[in-house]
């Protein structure tokens, strides 16, 4: 910077000197050349002071620039560290969000599977309910039909019982007569369809000897499963057939007594 300012002054001196030389030629006899030079003040002191002030200002500028650069570099490093920490925090947040998203998707998948299983269970239960309702309706229909059949049978039994009661009122005096006349008694059993008949005064050597048989009544069918003493099965079957055809008890009782008499005497 000092050489820059010194150079123009040296130029002016050379120009003046050249002009003076051209105007006055050298002469050994005249005054000295130095005496003819102009009295010029270049101001070096002022220049040095100005240069010193500039140097101070320049050094201050450099120092302030260095400090500012250092501060900016430190601030940049701080900002960079904060940015890196923010990036790491964002990365952790993204990883956390990704994990939560995966867990949420798994949860949704499990819920969807549970919902499907629940729907299948509901469909199965609805199918079972429909089957049970159909079965219930069928059972109700069967129960209704069975109740009707029971009512019809009950009415038939009541009608039959009334007939039996009416017949019994007519047969009771006759029954007492034949019990006395045929020397027999009639006993019931645990089964309402069975009657036991016992005769006495058949054996002339032992009037107290008993002859008995059991009559099984099943609806309109009759049978004699056993006799004491034992009788001929064909003869017994013939007597039972006549009872089924005639529905007359007195001839049947007389015929059975005759079979016992013939069996004992023979």
Short mmCIF file of C-alpha atoms in Angstrom, two decimals:
data_model
loop_
_atom_site.label_atom_id
_atom_site.label_comp_id
_atom_site.label_asym_id
_atom_site.label_seq_id
_atom_site.Cartn_x
_atom_site.Cartn_y
_atom_site.Cartn_z
CA UNK A 1 0.00 0.00 0.00
CA UNK A 2 3.02 2.35 0.82
CA UNK A 3 4.62 1.65 -2.54
CA UNK A 4 1.39 2.45 -4.27
CA UNK A 5 1.29 5.89 -2.74
CA UNK A 6 5.02 6.53 -3.19
CA UNK A 7 5.03 5.71 -6.86
CA UNK A 8 2.88 8.67 -8.01
CA UNK A 9 5.23 11.14 -6.15
CA UNK A 10 8.28 9.68 -7.80
CA UNK A 11 6.57 10.01 -11.15
CA UNK A 12 5.86 13.68 -10.53
CA UNK A 13 9.48 14.25 -9.57
CA UNK A 14 10.74 12.59 -12.74
CA UNK A 15 8.40 14.66 -14.86
CA UNK A 16 9.51 17.89 -13.24
CA UNK A 17 13.08 16.92 -13.52
CA UNK A 18 12.72 16.02 -17.18
CA UNK A 19 10.94 19.26 -17.88
CA UNK A 20 13.64 21.25 -16.13
CA UNK A 21 16.39 19.49 -18.01
CA UNK A 22 14.69 20.09 -21.25
CA UNK A 23 14.21 23.74 -20.44
CA UNK A 24 17.74 24.37 -19.12
CA UNK A 25 20.58 22.41 -20.59
CA UNK A 26 23.38 21.27 -18.37
CA UNK A 27 26.11 23.80 -17.99
CA UNK A 28 29.29 23.36 -16.10
CA UNK A 29 29.71 27.01 -15.80
CA UNK A 30 26.21 27.93 -14.38
CA UNK A 31 24.54 27.14 -11.00
CA UNK A 32 24.29 23.61 -9.60
CA UNK A 33 21.45 21.37 -10.62
CA UNK A 34 20.52 20.81 -7.06
CA UNK A 35 20.16 24.46 -6.59
CA UNK A 36 17.71 24.62 -9.41
CA UNK A 37 15.47 21.82 -7.99
CA UNK A 38 12.08 22.86 -6.62
CA UNK A 39 11.44 22.66 -2.91
CA UNK A 40 8.97 19.77 -2.71
CA UNK A 41 7.38 18.33 0.52
CA UNK A 42 6.26 14.76 -0.07
CA UNK A 43 4.47 14.36 3.39
CA UNK A 44 6.06 11.07 4.43
CA UNK A 45 5.15 11.59 8.09
CA UNK A 46 1.52 12.05 7.26
CA UNK A 47 1.70 9.05 4.99
CA UNK A 48 3.22 6.87 7.70
CA UNK A 49 0.63 8.00 10.20
CA UNK A 50 -2.15 7.30 7.78
CA UNK A 51 -0.57 3.92 6.97
CA UNK A 52 -0.26 3.13 10.69
CA UNK A 53 -3.91 4.05 11.24
CA UNK A 54 -4.89 1.94 8.28
CA UNK A 55 -2.84 -0.96 9.62
CA UNK A 56 -4.55 -0.64 13.00
CA UNK A 57 -7.97 -0.50 11.37
CA UNK A 58 -7.04 -3.38 9.07
CA UNK A 59 -5.75 -5.48 11.99
CA UNK A 60 -8.91 -4.67 13.91
CA UNK A 61 -10.97 -5.63 10.88
CA UNK A 62 -9.01 -8.90 10.55
CA UNK A 63 -9.40 -9.62 14.27
CA UNK A 64 -13.11 -8.87 14.21
CA UNK A 65 -13.45 -10.99 11.06
CA UNK A 66 -11.52 -13.81 12.69
CA UNK A 67 -13.67 -13.60 15.83
CA UNK A 68 -16.81 -13.43 13.75
CA UNK A 69 -15.61 -16.37 11.65
CA UNK A 70 -14.81 -18.33 14.82
CA UNK A 71 -18.19 -17.50 16.29
CA UNK A 72 -19.93 -18.44 13.05
CA UNK A 73 -17.92 -21.68 12.89
CA UNK A 74 -18.81 -22.49 16.51
CA UNK A 75 -22.43 -21.56 15.83
CA UNK A 76 -22.35 -23.73 12.70
CA UNK A 77 -20.93 -26.65 14.68
CA UNK A 78 -23.58 -26.09 17.36
CA UNK A 79 -26.31 -25.90 14.73
CA UNK A 80 -24.87 -28.99 13.02
CA UNK A 81 -24.82 -30.90 16.34
CA UNK A 82 -28.40 -29.79 17.05
CA UNK A 83 -29.39 -30.80 13.53
CA UNK A 84 -27.74 -34.21 13.95
CA UNK A 85 -29.41 -34.68 17.32
CA UNK A 86 -32.71 -33.61 15.78
CA UNK A 87 -32.15 -36.09 12.95
CA UNK A 88 -31.40 -38.85 15.45
CA UNK A 89 -34.51 -37.88 17.42
CA UNK A 90 -36.55 -37.88 14.21
CA UNK A 91 -35.04 -41.26 13.31
CA UNK A 92 -36.00 -42.64 16.72
CA UNK A 93 -39.47 -41.17 16.31
CA UNK A 94 -39.77 -42.73 12.86
CA UNK A 95 -38.61 -46.08 14.23
CA UNK A 96 -41.10 -45.76 17.10
CA UNK A 97 -43.87 -44.83 14.67
CA UNK A 98 -42.86 -47.72 12.40
CA UNK A 99 -42.94 -50.16 15.34
CA UNK A 100 -46.30 -48.77 16.46
CA UNK A 101 -47.58 -49.06 12.90
CA UNK A 102 -46.44 -52.69 12.68
CA UNK A 103 -48.00 -53.43 16.08
CA UNK A 104 -51.21 -51.68 15.01
CA UNK A 105 -51.31 -53.67 11.76
CA UNK A 106 -50.74 -56.90 13.71
CA UNK A 107 -53.49 -55.88 16.12
CA UNK A 108 -55.83 -55.14 13.23
CA UNK A 109 -54.96 -58.51 11.67
CA UNK A 110 -55.67 -60.31 14.95
CA UNK A 111 -58.92 -58.40 15.40
CA UNK A 112 -59.92 -59.25 11.83
CA UNK A 113 -59.14 -62.93 12.46
CA UNK A 114 -61.04 -62.85 15.77
CA UNK A 115 -63.94 -61.13 14.06
CA UNK A 116 -63.96 -63.81 11.35
CA UNK A 117 -63.84 -66.58 13.96
CA UNK A 118 -66.62 -64.85 15.91
CA UNK A 119 -68.68 -64.52 12.74
CA UNK A 120 -68.19 -68.23 12.04
CA UNK A 121 -69.20 -69.03 15.63
CA UNK A 122 -72.28 -66.82 15.30
CA UNK A 123 -73.19 -68.54 12.02
CA UNK A 124 -72.74 -71.94 13.67
CA UNK A 125 -74.88 -70.88 16.64
CA UNK A 126 -77.55 -69.51 14.32
CA UNK A 127 -77.53 -72.78 12.40
CA UNK A 128 -77.83 -74.72 15.66
CA UNK A 129 -80.63 -72.42 16.80
CA UNK A 130 -82.50 -72.96 13.55
CA UNK A 131 -82.03 -76.73 13.87
CA UNK A 132 -83.21 -76.61 17.50
CA UNK A 133 -86.21 -74.49 16.53
CA UNK A 134 -87.08 -76.95 13.77
CA UNK A 135 -86.61 -79.84 16.22
CA UNK A 136 -88.69 -78.01 18.81
CA UNK A 137 -91.48 -77.41 16.30
CA UNK A 138 -91.30 -81.07 15.29
CA UNK A 139 -91.44 -82.15 18.94
CA UNK A 140 -94.35 -79.82 19.58
CA UNK A 141 -96.15 -81.33 16.61
CA UNK A 142 -95.40 -84.85 17.85
CA UNK A 143 -96.49 -83.92 21.39
CA UNK A 144 -99.69 -82.42 20.04
CA UNK A 145 -100.40 -85.55 18.01
CA UNK A 146 -99.51 -87.73 20.99
CA UNK A 147 -101.80 -85.71 23.26
CA UNK A 148 -104.60 -86.12 20.74
CA UNK A 149 -103.93 -89.87 20.55
CA UNK A 150 -103.82 -90.08 24.36
CA UNK A 151 -107.06 -88.14 24.58
CA UNK A 152 -108.70 -90.47 22.06
CA UNK A 153 -107.36 -93.52 23.89
CA UNK A 154 -108.42 -92.09 27.22
CA UNK A 155 -111.90 -91.48 25.92
CA UNK A 156 -111.95 -95.03 24.51
CA UNK A 157 -110.74 -96.42 27.83
CA UNK A 158 -113.29 -94.39 29.73
CA UNK A 159 -116.00 -95.66 27.41
CA UNK A 160 -114.69 -99.21 27.76
CA UNK A 161 -114.50 -98.80 31.54
CA UNK A 162 -118.06 -97.57 31.62
CA UNK A 163 -119.08 -100.62 29.64
CA UNK A 164 -117.12 -102.87 31.97
CA UNK A 165 -118.65 -101.21 34.99
CA UNK A 166 -122.08 -101.62 33.50
CA UNK A 167 -121.34 -105.22 32.63
CA UNK A 168 -119.90 -105.80 36.10
CA UNK A 169 -123.08 -104.54 37.72
CA UNK A 170 -124.98 -107.09 35.67
CA UNK A 171 -122.38 -109.83 36.08
CA UNK A 172 -121.72 -109.39 39.78
CA UNK A 173 -124.83 -111.26 41.00
CA UNK A 174 -124.26 -113.91 38.34
CA UNK A 175 -120.58 -114.13 39.31
CA UNK A 176 -121.48 -114.69 42.94
CA UNK A 177 -123.88 -117.38 41.85
CA UNK A 178 -121.27 -119.23 39.81
CA UNK A 179 -118.65 -118.86 42.55
CA UNK A 180 -121.06 -120.54 44.92
CA UNK A 181 -122.43 -123.02 42.38
CA UNK A 182 -119.04 -124.02 40.91
CA UNK A 183 -117.16 -123.89 44.24
CA UNK A 184 -114.55 -121.43 43.02
CA UNK A 185 -113.04 -118.03 43.82
CA UNK A 186 -111.54 -115.30 41.70
CA UNK A 187 -108.35 -113.51 42.82
CA UNK A 188 -106.63 -110.52 41.28
CA UNK A 189 -102.86 -110.06 40.73
CA UNK A 190 -100.33 -107.23 40.47
CA UNK A 191 -100.99 -107.15 36.75
CA UNK A 192 -104.44 -105.72 36.03
CA UNK A 193 -104.70 -107.91 32.91
CA UNK A 194 -104.40 -111.16 34.87
CA UNK A 195 -107.00 -113.04 36.93
CA UNK A 196 -106.50 -116.18 39.01
CA UNK A 197 -109.34 -118.76 39.19
CA UNK A 198 -109.31 -121.48 41.85
CA UNK A 199 -111.75 -124.47 42.07
CA UNK A 200 -112.43 -126.80 45.00
CA UNK A 201 -114.65 -129.90 45.53
CA UNK A 202 -113.38 -131.51 42.36
CA UNK A 203 -111.44 -134.44 43.80
CA UNK A 204 -113.94 -136.81 45.47
CA UNK A 205 -111.19 -138.12 47.74
CA UNK A 206 -110.11 -134.62 48.84
CA UNK A 207 -112.74 -131.93 48.54
CA UNK A 208 -110.28 -129.25 49.73
CA UNK A 209 -107.85 -129.91 46.90
CA UNK A 210 -107.47 -126.82 44.67
CA UNK A 211 -107.34 -126.65 40.88
CA UNK A 212 -106.39 -123.30 39.40
CA UNK A 213 -105.56 -121.47 36.22
CA UNK A 214 -104.55 -117.96 35.25
CA UNK A 215 -106.45 -116.00 32.62
CA UNK A 216 -104.50 -113.35 30.69
CA UNK A 217 -106.64 -110.61 29.11
CA UNK A 218 -104.92 -108.42 26.49
CA UNK A 219 -107.51 -106.21 24.85
CA UNK A 220 -109.91 -108.51 23.04
CA UNK A 221 -107.52 -111.47 23.21
CA UNK A 222 -107.50 -114.10 25.98
CA UNK A 223 -105.02 -116.79 26.91
CA UNK A 224 -104.30 -119.24 29.71
CA UNK A 225 -100.54 -119.39 30.27
CA UNK A 226 -100.62 -121.96 33.11
CA UNK A 227 -102.90 -124.43 34.90
CA UNK A 228 -102.59 -126.53 38.04
CA UNK A 229 -102.88 -129.47 37.54
CA UNK A 230 -101.67 -129.40 33.98
CA UNK A 231 -104.36 -129.72 31.31
CA UNK A 232 -104.25 -130.65 27.66
CA UNK A 233 -103.20 -127.54 25.70
CA UNK A 234 -105.54 -128.28 22.79
CA UNK A 235 -108.55 -128.62 25.09
CA UNK A 236 -107.65 -125.38 26.87
CA UNK A 237 -107.21 -123.53 23.57
CA UNK A 238 -110.61 -124.73 22.40
CA UNK A 239 -112.27 -123.41 25.57
CA UNK A 240 -110.48 -120.06 25.18
CA UNK A 241 -111.59 -119.77 21.54
CA UNK A 242 -115.22 -120.27 22.55
CA UNK A 243 -114.78 -117.55 25.19
CA UNK A 244 -113.37 -115.13 22.58
CA UNK A 245 -116.24 -115.87 20.23
CA UNK A 246 -119.09 -115.76 22.74
CA UNK A 247 -117.74 -113.35 25.34
CA UNK A 248 -119.74 -115.42 27.85
CA UNK A 249 -117.92 -116.04 31.12
CA UNK A 250 -120.29 -118.65 32.67
CA UNK A 251 -119.91 -121.29 29.93
CA UNK A 252 -116.13 -120.73 30.03
CA UNK A 253 -115.95 -121.32 33.79
CA UNK A 254 -118.10 -124.46 33.53
CA UNK A 255 -115.93 -125.80 30.69
CA UNK A 256 -112.70 -125.22 32.64
CA UNK A 257 -114.15 -127.02 35.70
CA UNK A 258 -115.09 -129.92 33.47
CA UNK A 259 -111.49 -130.10 32.16
CA UNK A 260 -110.14 -130.26 35.74
CA UNK A 261 -112.69 -132.95 36.71
CA UNK A 262 -111.73 -135.05 33.69
CA UNK A 263 -108.01 -134.57 34.38
CA UNK A 264 -108.29 -135.67 38.01
CA UNK A 265 -110.56 -138.65 37.37
CA UNK A 266 -108.45 -139.92 34.53
#
